[in-house]
Amino acid sequence: MTIIEEIKQYGPHQLAQKADVASPDTLTSPGAIFLTDIRDAVIEALEEAGGVSERKHGEIADSAASVMTHEKWKQYVDLCAYREDLSDFGEPTKGGIEGAVDTALFYIAHRLAGALVEEIGEAAEAETEEV
């Protein structure tokens, strides 16, 4: 089984561990869908472009949260994103709590995408060393 095939099998709870975030309530809850959509976007970028550039990594993270306010808040609560320490990131680009929600979900998405890309890179390096 290739690393891509293996990552395709990762469920929401395994993805939550990789993103260092609370596990979603169910396999189909808003947080679970958020995480699996990120996984799928990373895999799609790899299959289409052969890699995930820094720009694409940012695009994946930026578009991960729902644009629908109610759904975005469900993602936020489902992943306990209110536990995110946002102090390193300064003031959110949007004001108030909505900005904090957007920032927390962005960084969760960014962490997960980065972890998956790193895992794929490490597997590719190990494979080249074996040959």
Coordinates of C-alpha atoms in Angstrom, one line a residue:
M1 CA 0.0 0.0 0.0
T2 CA 1.4 3.4 -0.9
I3 CA 1.5 6.3 1.5
I4 CA -1.3 8.1 -0.5
E5 CA -3.5 5.0 -0.2
E6 CA -2.8 4.8 3.5
I7 CA -3.6 8.5 4.1
K8 CA -6.9 8.0 2.1
Q9 CA -7.8 5.5 4.8
Y10 CA -7.3 8.0 7.7
G11 CA -10.5 8.7 9.5
P12 CA -11.5 11.8 11.4
H13 CA -10.1 10.7 14.7
Q14 CA -6.7 9.8 13.2
L15 CA -6.7 13.2 11.4
A16 CA -7.6 15.0 14.6
Q17 CA -4.5 13.5 16.2
K18 CA -2.3 14.7 13.4
A19 CA -3.8 18.2 13.6
D20 CA -3.4 18.1 17.4
V21 CA -7.0 19.0 18.0
A22 CA -9.9 17.3 19.8
S23 CA -11.5 14.4 18.1
P24 CA -14.9 15.2 16.5
D25 CA -18.0 13.9 18.0
T26 CA -18.9 11.4 15.2
L27 CA -17.5 10.3 11.9
T28 CA -19.9 12.5 10.1
S29 CA -20.0 15.6 12.4
P30 CA -19.0 19.0 11.1
G31 CA -15.5 18.7 12.5
A32 CA -15.0 15.3 11.0
I33 CA -16.1 16.6 7.6
F34 CA -13.7 19.6 8.0
L35 CA -10.8 17.2 8.7
T36 CA -11.5 14.7 5.9
D37 CA -12.1 17.6 3.4
I38 CA -8.5 18.8 4.2
R39 CA -7.2 15.3 3.8
D40 CA -8.9 15.0 0.4
A41 CA -7.7 18.4 -0.7
V42 CA -4.1 17.5 0.1
I43 CA -4.4 14.2 -1.8
E44 CA -6.0 15.9 -4.8
A45 CA -3.3 18.5 -4.9
L46 CA -0.6 15.7 -4.9
E47 CA -2.3 13.7 -7.5
E48 CA -2.9 16.6 -9.8
A49 CA 0.3 18.6 -9.4
G50 CA 2.6 16.0 -8.0
G51 CA 3.2 18.0 -4.8
V52 CA 1.8 20.6 -2.5
S53 CA 3.4 24.0 -2.8
E54 CA 3.5 26.5 0.0
R55 CA 0.9 28.5 -1.9
K56 CA -1.4 25.5 -2.3
H57 CA -0.9 24.5 1.3
G58 CA -2.2 28.0 2.3
E59 CA -5.1 27.8 -0.1
I60 CA -6.2 24.5 1.4
A61 CA -6.0 25.9 4.9
D62 CA -7.8 29.1 3.9
S63 CA -10.7 27.4 2.2
A64 CA -11.2 24.6 4.8
A65 CA -13.7 26.3 7.1
S66 CA -17.2 26.6 5.9
V67 CA -18.3 30.0 4.5
M68 CA -21.7 29.5 6.3
T69 CA -21.4 31.0 9.7
H70 CA -23.6 28.4 11.5
E71 CA -21.7 25.5 9.9
K72 CA -18.3 27.1 10.7
W73 CA -19.2 27.5 14.3
K74 CA -20.3 23.8 14.5
Q75 CA -16.8 22.9 13.1
Y76 CA -15.2 25.1 15.7
V77 CA -17.1 23.6 18.6
D78 CA -16.9 20.0 17.3
L79 CA -13.1 20.3 17.2
C80 CA -12.9 22.2 20.5
A81 CA -11.0 24.9 18.5
Y82 CA -11.6 27.3 21.4
R83 CA -8.7 25.6 23.0
E84 CA -6.3 27.0 20.3
D85 CA -3.7 29.4 21.6
L86 CA -3.9 32.2 19.1
S87 CA -1.6 34.6 21.1
D88 CA 1.3 33.9 18.7
F89 CA -0.7 35.1 15.7
G90 CA -1.5 38.6 16.8
E91 CA -4.9 40.2 16.2
P92 CA -7.2 38.3 13.8
T93 CA -7.8 40.0 10.4
K94 CA -11.5 40.2 11.2
G95 CA -12.5 41.8 14.5
G96 CA -14.1 40.1 17.4
I97 CA -14.9 36.5 18.1
E98 CA -15.6 35.7 14.4
G99 CA -12.0 36.6 13.6
A100 CA -10.8 34.3 16.4
V101 CA -12.9 31.4 15.0
D102 CA -11.6 31.9 11.5
T103 CA -8.0 32.1 12.7
A104 CA -8.3 29.0 14.9
L105 CA -9.8 26.9 12.0
F106 CA -7.2 28.2 9.6
Y107 CA -4.4 27.1 11.8
I108 CA -5.9 23.7 12.5
A109 CA -6.3 23.2 8.8
H110 CA -2.7 24.5 8.2
R111 CA -1.3 22.1 10.8
L112 CA -3.2 19.1 9.4
A113 CA -2.2 19.8 5.8
G114 CA 1.4 20.3 6.9
A115 CA 1.4 17.1 8.8
L116 CA 0.1 15.1 5.9
V117 CA 2.5 16.7 3.4
E118 CA 5.4 16.0 5.8
E119 CA 4.3 12.4 6.2
I120 CA 4.2 11.9 2.5
G121 CA 7.6 13.6 2.1
E122 CA 9.2 11.3 4.7
A123 CA 7.7 8.2 3.1
A124 CA 9.1 9.3 -0.3
E125 CA 12.5 9.9 1.2
A126 CA 12.5 6.5 2.9
E127 CA 11.4 4.9 -0.3
T128 CA 14.3 6.5 -2.2
E129 CA 16.8 5.4 0.4
E130 CA 15.6 1.8 0.1
V131 CA 16.3 1.8 -3.6

